[in-house]
Tab-separated table of C-alpha atoms in Angstrom:
chain	number	residue	atom	x	y	z
A	129	UNK	CA	14.438	0.274	10.106
A	130	UNK	CA	11.668	2.734	9.276
A	131	UNK	CA	8.572	2.550	11.452
A	132	UNK	CA	5.349	4.392	10.689
A	133	UNK	CA	2.734	5.006	13.360
A	134	UNK	CA	-0.760	6.358	12.921
A	135	UNK	CA	-2.844	7.830	15.694
A	136	UNK	CA	-5.646	7.383	16.457
A	137	UNK	CA	-6.324	3.830	15.307
A	138	UNK	CA	-10.039	4.610	15.053
A	139	UNK	CA	-12.094	7.771	15.042
A	140	UNK	CA	-15.824	8.434	15.006
A	141	UNK	CA	-17.114	11.950	14.388
A	142	UNK	CA	-20.431	13.583	13.494
A	143	UNK	CA	-20.912	14.855	9.982
A	144	UNK	CA	-19.571	18.345	9.340
A	145	UNK	CA	-16.637	18.224	11.722
A	146	UNK	CA	-13.128	19.121	10.704
A	147	UNK	CA	-10.660	16.442	11.701
A	148	UNK	CA	-6.967	15.652	11.762
A	149	UNK	CA	-5.296	12.297	11.284
A	150	UNK	CA	-1.725	11.885	12.432
A	151	UNK	CA	1.204	9.958	11.013
A	152	UNK	CA	4.716	9.761	12.448
A	153	UNK	CA	7.825	8.080	11.100
A	154	UNK	CA	11.138	7.274	12.752
A	155	UNK	CA	13.601	7.916	9.912
A	156	UNK	CA	13.431	11.415	8.419
A	157	UNK	CA	15.452	10.410	5.341
A	158	UNK	CA	12.388	10.055	3.162
A	159	UNK	CA	11.831	10.766	-0.525
A	160	UNK	CA	8.117	11.328	-0.203
A	161	UNK	CA	5.036	10.524	1.854
A	162	UNK	CA	1.750	9.343	0.434
A	163	UNK	CA	-1.732	9.236	1.964
A	164	UNK	CA	-4.131	6.532	0.826
A	165	UNK	CA	-7.745	5.728	1.433
A	166	UNK	CA	-9.015	2.162	1.676
A	167	UNK	CA	-12.700	1.274	1.675
A	168	UNK	CA	-13.729	-2.064	3.245
A	169	UNK	CA	-12.838	-4.940	0.962
A	170	UNK	CA	-11.290	-2.631	-1.615
A	171	UNK	CA	-7.876	-1.560	-2.794
A	172	UNK	CA	-5.906	1.561	-1.923
A	173	UNK	CA	-6.719	4.884	-3.525
A	174	UNK	CA	-4.012	7.526	-3.498
A	175	UNK	CA	-5.170	10.811	-2.001
A	176	UNK	CA	-2.119	13.022	-1.721
A	177	UNK	CA	1.597	12.749	-2.358
A	178	UNK	CA	4.040	15.091	-0.636
A	179	UNK	CA	7.636	15.232	-1.818
A	180	UNK	CA	10.266	15.643	0.900
A	181	UNK	CA	10.950	19.220	-0.232
A	182	UNK	CA	7.306	20.206	0.144
A	183	UNK	CA	5.437	21.298	3.258
A	184	UNK	CA	1.878	20.532	2.199
A	185	UNK	CA	-0.450	19.406	-0.532
A	186	UNK	CA	-4.138	20.121	-0.990
A	187	UNK	CA	-6.901	18.400	-2.883
A	188	UNK	CA	-10.447	19.590	-2.363
A	189	UNK	CA	-11.369	19.196	1.295
A	190	UNK	CA	-8.104	17.373	2.043
A	191	UNK	CA	-4.871	18.977	3.136
A	192	UNK	CA	-1.748	17.039	4.040
A	193	UNK	CA	1.252	18.586	5.745
A	194	UNK	CA	4.755	17.275	6.205
A	195	UNK	CA	7.345	18.156	8.829
A	196	UNK	CA	10.229	15.952	7.828
A	197	UNK	CA	12.585	17.056	10.590
A	198	UNK	CA	10.172	16.021	13.300
A	199	UNK	CA	8.989	12.929	11.438
A	200	UNK	CA	5.351	13.938	11.270
A	201	UNK	CA	2.555	14.321	8.766
A	202	UNK	CA	-1.072	15.255	9.253
A	203	UNK	CA	-4.085	14.763	7.033
A	204	UNK	CA	-6.731	17.415	7.563
A	205	UNK	CA	-10.271	16.697	6.366
A	206	UNK	CA	-12.585	19.689	6.291
A	207	UNK	CA	-16.348	19.456	6.722
A	208	UNK	CA	-16.388	15.662	6.974
A	209	UNK	CA	-19.106	13.674	5.206
A	210	UNK	CA	-20.406	10.111	5.674
A	211	UNK	CA	-18.746	9.258	2.354
A	212	UNK	CA	-15.377	9.974	3.966
A	213	UNK	CA	-15.782	6.871	6.140
A	214	UNK	CA	-12.863	4.590	5.335
A	215	UNK	CA	-9.425	3.616	6.580
A	216	UNK	CA	-6.708	6.160	5.911
A	217	UNK	CA	-3.138	4.957	5.519
A	218	UNK	CA	0.066	6.907	5.310
A	219	UNK	CA	3.199	5.494	3.737
A	220	UNK	CA	6.751	6.748	3.354
A	221	UNK	CA	9.300	6.007	0.678
A	222	UNK	CA	12.966	6.144	1.703
A	223	UNK	CA	15.333	8.619	0.084
A	224	UNK	CA	17.905	5.964	-0.708
A	225	UNK	CA	18.040	2.236	-1.091
A	226	UNK	CA	14.837	0.291	-1.038
A	227	UNK	CA	12.152	1.892	-3.243
A	228	UNK	CA	9.211	0.315	-1.483
A	229	UNK	CA	6.740	2.109	0.743
A	230	UNK	CA	6.516	1.466	4.474
A	231	UNK	CA	2.951	1.737	5.685
A	232	UNK	CA	1.352	2.728	8.946
A	233	UNK	CA	-1.410	0.564	10.347
A	234	UNK	CA	-4.073	3.102	9.413
A	235	UNK	CA	-6.807	5.171	11.030
A	236	UNK	CA	-10.324	3.818	10.643
A	237	UNK	CA	-12.676	6.784	10.270
A	238	UNK	CA	-16.435	6.682	10.737
A	239	UNK	CA	-18.416	9.835	9.978
A	240	UNK	CA	-21.883	9.683	11.491
A	241	UNK	CA	-24.738	11.281	9.505
B	825	UNK	CA	-5.281	3.720	-18.595
B	826	UNK	CA	-7.190	0.986	-16.773
B	827	UNK	CA	-4.879	1.139	-13.780
B	828	UNK	CA	-3.167	-1.821	-12.161
B	829	UNK	CA	-5.143	-4.965	-12.935
B	830	UNK	CA	-5.087	-8.000	-10.674
B	831	UNK	CA	-6.682	-11.381	-11.105
B	832	UNK	CA	-8.459	-13.219	-9.725
B	833	UNK	CA	-10.345	-10.944	-7.326
B	834	UNK	CA	-11.105	-13.822	-5.017
B	835	UNK	CA	-9.504	-17.235	-4.678
B	836	UNK	CA	-10.517	-20.046	-2.382
B	837	UNK	CA	-8.288	-23.088	-2.393
B	838	UNK	CA	-7.529	-26.111	-0.298
B	839	UNK	CA	-4.379	-26.429	1.736
B	840	UNK	CA	-1.568	-27.900	-0.283
B	841	UNK	CA	-2.766	-26.603	-3.632
B	842	UNK	CA	-0.791	-24.257	-5.849
B	843	UNK	CA	-2.070	-20.702	-6.150
B	844	UNK	CA	-1.075	-18.187	-8.822
B	845	UNK	CA	-1.918	-14.515	-8.557
B	846	UNK	CA	-1.548	-12.230	-11.564
B	847	UNK	CA	-0.830	-8.558	-12.061
B	848	UNK	CA	-0.715	-6.206	-15.029
B	849	UNK	CA	0.988	-2.905	-14.107
B	850	UNK	CA	0.281	0.465	-15.653
B	851	UNK	CA	1.980	0.801	-19.023
B	852	UNK	CA	5.256	2.690	-18.750
B	853	UNK	CA	5.752	2.077	-15.044
B	854	UNK	CA	9.161	0.641	-14.284
B	855	UNK	CA	8.595	-0.563	-10.716
B	856	UNK	CA	6.234	-3.321	-9.600
B	857	UNK	CA	5.514	-4.287	-6.008
B	858	UNK	CA	3.714	-7.172	-4.329
B	859	UNK	CA	2.233	-6.492	-0.886
B	860	UNK	CA	0.260	-8.662	1.500
B	861	UNK	CA	-2.341	-7.271	3.904
B	862	UNK	CA	-3.596	-9.014	7.032
B	863	UNK	CA	-5.418	-7.747	10.091
B	864	UNK	CA	-2.540	-8.691	12.348
B	865	UNK	CA	0.403	-7.343	10.343
B	866	UNK	CA	-1.095	-4.682	8.081
B	867	UNK	CA	0.534	-4.098	4.691
B	868	UNK	CA	3.825	-5.892	4.195
B	869	UNK	CA	6.101	-5.753	1.184
B	870	UNK	CA	6.823	-9.177	-0.281
B	871	UNK	CA	8.974	-8.365	-3.312
B	872	UNK	CA	9.548	-5.657	-5.855
B	873	UNK	CA	10.888	-5.479	-9.389
B	874	UNK	CA	12.614	-2.755	-11.386
B	875	UNK	CA	12.552	-3.105	-15.162
B	876	UNK	CA	11.397	-6.713	-14.723
B	877	UNK	CA	14.331	-7.628	-12.463
B	878	UNK	CA	13.675	-8.652	-8.832
B	879	UNK	CA	15.402	-6.129	-6.581
B	880	UNK	CA	14.365	-7.030	-3.071
B	881	UNK	CA	12.641	-10.265	-2.097
B	882	UNK	CA	13.489	-10.119	1.601
B	883	UNK	CA	9.808	-9.938	2.468
B	884	UNK	CA	8.917	-13.238	0.844
B	885	UNK	CA	7.908	-15.383	3.814
B	886	UNK	CA	9.487	-18.645	2.739
B	887	UNK	CA	10.435	-20.805	-0.195
B	888	UNK	CA	6.811	-21.648	-0.859
B	889	UNK	CA	6.457	-18.151	-2.324
B	890	UNK	CA	7.894	-17.179	-5.685
B	891	UNK	CA	7.363	-14.241	-8.032
B	892	UNK	CA	8.213	-13.610	-11.634
B	893	UNK	CA	8.007	-10.762	-14.080
B	894	UNK	CA	8.622	-12.180	-17.575
B	895	UNK	CA	7.910	-8.841	-19.247
B	896	UNK	CA	7.004	-5.251	-18.478
B	897	UNK	CA	3.270	-5.907	-18.591
B	898	UNK	CA	2.854	-9.016	-16.473
B	899	UNK	CA	3.851	-10.442	-13.103
B	900	UNK	CA	2.842	-13.501	-11.105
B	901	UNK	CA	3.022	-14.431	-7.448
B	902	UNK	CA	2.894	-18.152	-6.817
B	903	UNK	CA	2.367	-20.040	-3.567
B	904	UNK	CA	3.143	-23.753	-3.618
B	905	UNK	CA	1.985	-25.473	-1.466
B	906	UNK	CA	-0.523	-23.104	0.057
B	907	UNK	CA	-1.307	-23.086	3.789
B	908	UNK	CA	-4.173	-21.558	5.800
B	909	UNK	CA	-1.834	-18.901	7.230
B	910	UNK	CA	-1.335	-17.578	3.692
B	911	UNK	CA	-4.917	-16.320	3.739
B	912	UNK	CA	-4.733	-12.560	3.160
B	913	UNK	CA	-5.336	-9.874	0.580
B	914	UNK	CA	-2.489	-9.624	-1.901
B	915	UNK	CA	-1.941	-6.305	-3.623
B	916	UNK	CA	0.116	-5.413	-6.623
B	917	UNK	CA	1.290	-1.822	-7.165
B	918	UNK	CA	3.301	-0.052	-9.827
B	919	UNK	CA	5.193	3.210	-10.054
B	920	UNK	CA	7.276	5.316	-12.425
B	921	UNK	CA	10.271	6.123	-10.326
B	922	UNK	CA	10.812	9.615	-8.945
B	923	UNK	CA	7.899	11.121	-10.782
B	924	UNK	CA	4.645	9.991	-9.260
B	925	UNK	CA	3.346	7.980	-6.386
B	926	UNK	CA	2.342	4.379	-6.306
B	927	UNK	CA	-0.847	3.004	-7.859
B	928	UNK	CA	-2.393	-0.082	-6.328
B	929	UNK	CA	-4.566	-2.740	-7.854
B	930	UNK	CA	-7.826	-3.864	-6.273
B	931	UNK	CA	-6.175	-6.877	-4.674
B	932	UNK	CA	-6.749	-10.614	-4.612
B	933	UNK	CA	-8.441	-11.991	-1.518
B	934	UNK	CA	-6.968	-15.432	-0.922
B	935	UNK	CA	-8.582	-17.939	1.402
B	936	UNK	CA	-6.832	-21.251	2.039
B	937	UNK	CA	-9.015	-23.819	3.779
């Protein structure tokens, strides 16, 4: 059974810092990995999707990497801003069988102005 | 496209009452998922459909929960009778297989008193 772990569970940084959020998964037979952002009381917004054949994806100040063999992904946020404060979730989709995503428990990020 | 649309946004009901949650997926998407989010257990898959057919309902907690997808543009999740432990945020998501990631609705926050 796939398990997804995110470390740290919570993170507080001053504005302007570069930061890294970590995601690990136990079964490397994945089809893709997706990073989401969730604001308090809101739904999930997709940030980046990395296919299993890819090593990284970039969107603006966000960069996500994937090392499938080691079961790890990182989300790098450059020059953090207070508006980046949210919970960040990673989720993996298996390569075969069940199509549904398995989610980590998230990293709650607070960027202090 | 308006995205995945869920209704109602909030629902407060008394224990024992029937609750129906509704979801309209993105047009053209062939997969639809129902997830439940709680503080204790995070995001859990309840059931998912492919081309309106239920594929995996192993996450449905018990017989009080049922889900239907009568057509490609509408799905319901019903809880009868509802219990306080059903209080959670219920998300619907849709996807077009193997092409793009998953898009989530804004969720329905259910409170059973």
